[in-house]
Amino acid sequence: MLDEETELAAKVREVEEEMNQPLTIWDDDELHEKYRKIMDLSLEERRLLIVWSLYDCSVPKVADLFKVDRKTISSRLTEIFSKIKGGE
């Protein structure tokens, strides 16, 4: 879990807020649907995916952040991607 007082936690919340915005007539339907699928993930899964994207999609950086091995992060991300694609 993330320490809620860090800059990273603030960025994650900012991304979540952006993805949670209602669809307007000017928005891209496909992008909004992708955001909806991400927001439908559990909190832990959604935040791991966001942190991974904020860390330049780097499994080693995220593994170091959470002090776990790379295989753990990689396998969790694979599960998350499968969930997102399974909803198509």
Coordinates of N, CA, C and O in Angstrom, one line a residue:
M1 N 0.8 -1.2 0.0 CA 0.0 0.0 0.0 C 0.9 1.3 0.0 O 2.0 1.2 0.4
L2 N 0.3 2.3 -0.5 CA 1.0 3.6 -0.5 C 0.7 4.4 0.7 O -0.4 4.4 1.3
D3 N 1.8 5.1 1.2 CA 1.6 6.1 2.2 C 0.8 7.2 1.7 O 1.2 7.9 0.7
E4 N -0.3 7.5 2.2 CA -1.3 8.5 1.7 C -0.7 9.9 1.7 O -1.3 10.8 1.0
E5 N 0.4 10.2 2.4 CA 0.9 11.5 2.5 C 2.0 11.8 1.5 O 2.6 12.9 1.5
T6 N 2.3 10.9 0.6 CA 3.4 11.1 -0.4 C 3.0 11.7 -1.6 O 1.8 11.8 -2.0
E7 N 3.9 12.2 -2.4 CA 3.7 12.8 -3.7 C 3.1 11.8 -4.6 O 2.2 12.1 -5.4
L8 N 3.6 10.6 -4.6 CA 3.1 9.5 -5.4 C 1.6 9.2 -5.2 O 0.8 9.1 -6.1
A9 N 1.2 9.2 -3.9 CA -0.2 9.0 -3.6 C -1.0 10.1 -4.1 O -2.2 9.8 -4.6
A10 N -0.6 11.3 -4.1 CA -1.3 12.4 -4.6 C -1.5 12.3 -6.1 O -2.6 12.6 -6.6
K11 N -0.4 11.9 -6.8 CA -0.5 11.7 -8.3 C -1.5 10.6 -8.6 O -2.2 10.7 -9.6
V12 N -1.5 9.5 -7.8 CA -2.4 8.4 -8.1 C -3.8 8.9 -7.9 O -4.7 8.6 -8.7
R13 N -4.1 9.6 -6.8 CA -5.4 10.1 -6.6 C -5.9 11.1 -7.8 O -7.0 11.1 -8.2
E14 N -4.9 11.9 -8.3 CA -5.2 12.8 -9.4 C -5.6 12.0 -10.6 O -6.5 12.3 -11.3
V15 N -4.8 10.9 -10.9 CA -5.2 10.1 -12.1 C -6.5 9.4 -11.9 O -7.3 9.4 -12.8
E16 N -6.8 8.9 -10.7 CA -8.1 8.3 -10.4 C -9.3 9.3 -10.6 O -10.3 9.0 -11.2
E17 N -9.1 10.5 -10.2 CA -10.1 11.6 -10.3 C -10.3 11.9 -11.8 O -11.4 12.0 -12.3
E18 N -9.2 12.0 -12.6 CA -9.3 12.2 -14.0 C -10.1 11.1 -14.7 O -10.9 11.3 -15.6
M19 N -9.8 9.9 -14.4 CA -10.4 8.7 -15.0 C -11.9 8.6 -14.6 O -12.7 8.0 -15.3
N20 N -12.3 9.2 -13.5 CA -13.6 9.1 -12.9 C -14.5 10.2 -13.4 O -15.7 10.2 -13.0
Q21 N -14.0 11.1 -14.3 CA -14.8 12.2 -14.8 C -16.0 11.6 -15.7 O -15.8 10.7 -16.4
P22 N -17.1 12.3 -15.6 CA -18.2 11.8 -16.5 C -17.9 12.1 -17.9 O -17.2 13.1 -18.3
L23 N -18.5 11.3 -18.8 CA -18.3 11.5 -20.2 C -19.0 12.7 -20.7 O -20.2 13.0 -20.3
T24 N -18.4 13.5 -21.5 CA -19.0 14.7 -22.1 C -19.1 14.5 -23.6 O -18.5 13.5 -24.2
I25 N -19.8 15.4 -24.3 CA -19.9 15.2 -25.8 C -18.6 15.4 -26.5 O -18.5 15.0 -27.6
W26 N -17.6 16.0 -25.8 CA -16.3 16.2 -26.5 C -15.3 15.1 -26.2 O -14.2 15.0 -26.8
D27 N -15.6 14.2 -25.3 CA -14.7 13.1 -24.9 C -14.7 11.9 -25.9 O -15.7 11.7 -26.7
D28 N -13.6 11.2 -25.9 CA -13.5 10.0 -26.7 C -14.1 8.8 -26.0 O -13.8 8.4 -24.9
D29 N -15.1 8.2 -26.7 CA -15.9 7.1 -26.1 C -15.0 5.9 -25.8 O -15.1 5.3 -24.7
E30 N -14.0 5.6 -26.7 CA -13.1 4.5 -26.4 C -12.2 4.7 -25.2 O -12.1 3.8 -24.4
L31 N -11.7 5.9 -25.1 CA -10.9 6.2 -23.9 C -11.7 6.1 -22.7 O -11.3 5.6 -21.6
H32 N -12.9 6.7 -22.7 CA -13.8 6.6 -21.5 C -14.1 5.2 -21.1 O -14.1 4.8 -19.9
E33 N -14.3 4.3 -22.1 CA -14.6 2.9 -21.8 C -13.3 2.2 -21.2 O -13.5 1.4 -20.3
K34 N -12.1 2.6 -21.6 CA -10.9 2.0 -21.0 C -10.8 2.5 -19.6 O -10.5 1.7 -18.7
Y35 N -11.1 3.7 -19.4 CA -11.0 4.3 -18.0 C -12.0 3.6 -17.1 O -11.8 3.2 -16.0
R36 N -13.3 3.3 -17.6 CA -14.3 2.6 -16.9 C -13.8 1.2 -16.4 O -14.0 0.8 -15.3
K37 N -13.2 0.5 -17.4 CA -12.7 -0.8 -17.0 C -11.6 -0.8 -15.9 O -11.6 -1.6 -15.1
I38 N -10.8 0.2 -16.0 CA -9.7 0.4 -15.0 C -10.4 0.7 -13.6 O -10.0 0.2 -12.6
M39 N -11.4 1.6 -13.7 CA -12.0 2.0 -12.4 C -12.8 0.9 -11.8 O -13.1 0.9 -10.6
D40 N -13.2 -0.1 -12.6 CA -14.0 -1.3 -12.1 C -13.1 -2.3 -11.4 O -13.6 -3.2 -10.8
L41 N -11.7 -2.1 -11.5 CA -10.8 -3.0 -10.8 C -10.9 -2.7 -9.3 O -11.4 -1.7 -8.9
S42 N -10.4 -3.7 -8.6 CA -10.3 -3.4 -7.1 C -9.3 -2.3 -6.9 O -8.5 -2.0 -7.7
L43 N -9.4 -1.7 -5.7 CA -8.6 -0.6 -5.4 C -7.1 -0.9 -5.5 O -6.3 -0.2 -6.1
E44 N -6.7 -2.1 -5.0 CA -5.3 -2.5 -5.0 C -4.8 -2.7 -6.5 O -3.8 -2.3 -6.9
E45 N -5.7 -3.3 -7.3 CA -5.3 -3.6 -8.7 C -5.2 -2.2 -9.5 O -4.2 -2.0 -10.2
R46 N -6.2 -1.4 -9.3 CA -6.2 -0.1 -10.0 C -5.0 0.7 -9.6 O -4.3 1.3 -10.5
R47 N -4.7 0.8 -8.3 CA -3.5 1.6 -7.9 C -2.2 1.0 -8.4 O -1.3 1.7 -8.7
L48 N -2.1 -0.3 -8.4 CA -0.9 -0.9 -8.9 C -0.7 -0.6 -10.4 O 0.4 -0.2 -10.8
L49 N -1.7 -0.6 -11.1 CA -1.7 -0.3 -12.6 C -1.3 1.2 -12.7 O -0.5 1.5 -13.6
I50 N -1.9 2.1 -12.0 CA -1.6 3.5 -12.1 C -0.1 3.8 -11.7 O 0.6 4.5 -12.4
V51 N 0.3 3.2 -10.6 CA 1.7 3.3 -10.1 C 2.7 2.8 -11.2 O 3.7 3.5 -11.6
W52 N 2.4 1.7 -11.8 CA 3.2 1.1 -12.9 C 3.3 2.1 -14.0 O 4.4 2.3 -14.6
S53 N 2.1 2.7 -14.4 CA 2.2 3.6 -15.5 C 2.9 4.9 -15.2 O 3.6 5.5 -16.0
L54 N 2.8 5.4 -13.9 CA 3.5 6.6 -13.5 C 5.0 6.3 -13.4 O 5.8 7.2 -13.5
Y55 N 5.4 5.1 -13.2 CA 6.8 4.7 -13.1 C 7.3 4.2 -14.5 O 8.1 3.3 -14.6
D56 N 6.8 4.8 -15.6 CA 7.2 4.5 -16.9 C 7.1 3.1 -17.3 O 7.9 2.5 -18.1
C57 N 6.0 2.4 -16.8 CA 5.7 1.0 -17.1 C 6.9 0.1 -16.8 O 7.2 -0.8 -17.6
S58 N 7.6 0.4 -15.7 CA 8.8 -0.3 -15.4 C 8.5 -1.3 -14.2 O 8.3 -0.8 -13.1
V59 N 8.5 -2.6 -14.5 CA 8.3 -3.6 -13.4 C 9.4 -3.5 -12.4 O 9.1 -3.5 -11.2
P60 N 10.7 -3.4 -12.8 CA 11.7 -3.3 -11.7 C 11.6 -2.1 -10.8 O 11.8 -2.2 -9.6
K61 N 11.2 -0.9 -11.3 CA 11.0 0.3 -10.5 C 9.8 0.0 -9.5 O 10.0 0.4 -8.3
V62 N 8.8 -0.6 -9.9 CA 7.6 -0.8 -9.0 C 7.9 -1.9 -8.0 O 7.6 -1.7 -6.8
A63 N 8.7 -2.9 -8.4 CA 9.1 -3.9 -7.5 C 10.0 -3.3 -6.4 O 9.8 -3.7 -5.2
D64 N 10.9 -2.5 -6.8 CA 11.7 -1.8 -5.8 C 10.9 -0.9 -4.8 O 11.2 -0.9 -3.6
L65 N 9.9 -0.2 -5.4 CA 9.1 0.6 -4.6 C 8.4 -0.2 -3.5 O 8.4 0.2 -2.3
F66 N 7.8 -1.3 -3.9 CA 7.0 -2.1 -2.9 C 7.9 -3.2 -2.2 O 7.3 -4.0 -1.4
K67 N 9.1 -3.2 -2.6 CA 10.1 -4.2 -1.9 C 9.6 -5.6 -2.1 O 9.6 -6.4 -1.1
V68 N 9.3 -5.9 -3.3 CA 8.9 -7.3 -3.7 C 9.7 -7.7 -4.9 O 10.3 -6.8 -5.6
D69 N 9.7 -9.0 -5.3 CA 10.5 -9.4 -6.5 C 9.7 -9.0 -7.7 O 8.5 -8.8 -7.7
R70 N 10.4 -8.9 -8.8 CA 9.8 -8.5 -10.1 C 8.8 -9.5 -10.6 O 7.8 -9.0 -11.2
K71 N 8.9 -10.7 -10.3 CA 8.0 -11.7 -10.8 C 6.6 -11.5 -10.2 O 5.6 -11.7 -10.8
T72 N 6.6 -11.1 -8.9 CA 5.3 -10.8 -8.2 C 4.6 -9.6 -8.9 O 3.4 -9.7 -9.2
I73 N 5.3 -8.6 -9.2 CA 4.6 -7.4 -9.9 C 4.2 -7.8 -11.3 O 3.1 -7.5 -11.8
S74 N 5.1 -8.5 -12.0 CA 4.8 -8.9 -13.4 C 3.5 -9.8 -13.4 O 2.7 -9.6 -14.3
S75 N 3.4 -10.8 -12.5 CA 2.3 -11.7 -12.5 C 1.0 -11.0 -12.2 O 0.0 -11.2 -12.7
R76 N 1.1 -10.0 -11.2 CA -0.1 -9.3 -10.8 C -0.6 -8.4 -12.0 O -1.8 -8.3 -12.3
L77 N 0.4 -7.8 -12.7 CA 0.0 -6.9 -13.9 C -0.6 -7.8 -15.0 O -1.6 -7.4 -15.6
T78 N -0.1 -9.0 -15.2 CA -0.6 -9.9 -16.2 C -2.1 -10.2 -15.8 O -3.0 -10.2 -16.7
E79 N -2.4 -10.5 -14.6 CA -3.7 -10.8 -14.1 C -4.6 -9.6 -14.4 O -5.8 -9.7 -14.8
I80 N -4.1 -8.4 -14.1 CA -4.9 -7.1 -14.2 C -5.2 -6.9 -15.7 O -6.4 -6.6 -16.1
F81 N -4.2 -7.1 -16.6 CA -4.4 -6.9 -18.0 C -5.5 -7.9 -18.5 O -6.3 -7.6 -19.4
S82 N -5.4 -9.1 -18.0 CA -6.4 -10.2 -18.4 C -7.8 -9.8 -18.0 O -8.7 -9.9 -18.8
K83 N -7.9 -9.2 -16.8 CA -9.2 -8.8 -16.4 C -9.8 -7.6 -17.2 O -11.0 -7.6 -17.6
I84 N -8.9 -6.7 -17.6 CA -9.3 -5.6 -18.4 C -9.7 -6.1 -19.8 O -10.8 -5.7 -20.3
K85 N -8.9 -6.9 -20.4 CA -9.2 -7.5 -21.7 C -10.4 -8.4 -21.7 O -11.2 -8.5 -22.7
G86 N -10.6 -9.1 -20.6 CA -11.8 -10.0 -20.5 C -13.1 -9.3 -20.5 O -14.1 -9.9 -20.8
G87 N -13.1 -8.0 -20.1 CA -14.3 -7.2 -20.1 C -14.7 -6.7 -21.4 O -15.7 -6.0 -21.6
E88 N -13.9 -7.0 -22.5 CA -14.2 -6.4 -23.8 C -15.3 -7.2 -24.5 O -15.6 -8.3 -24.3

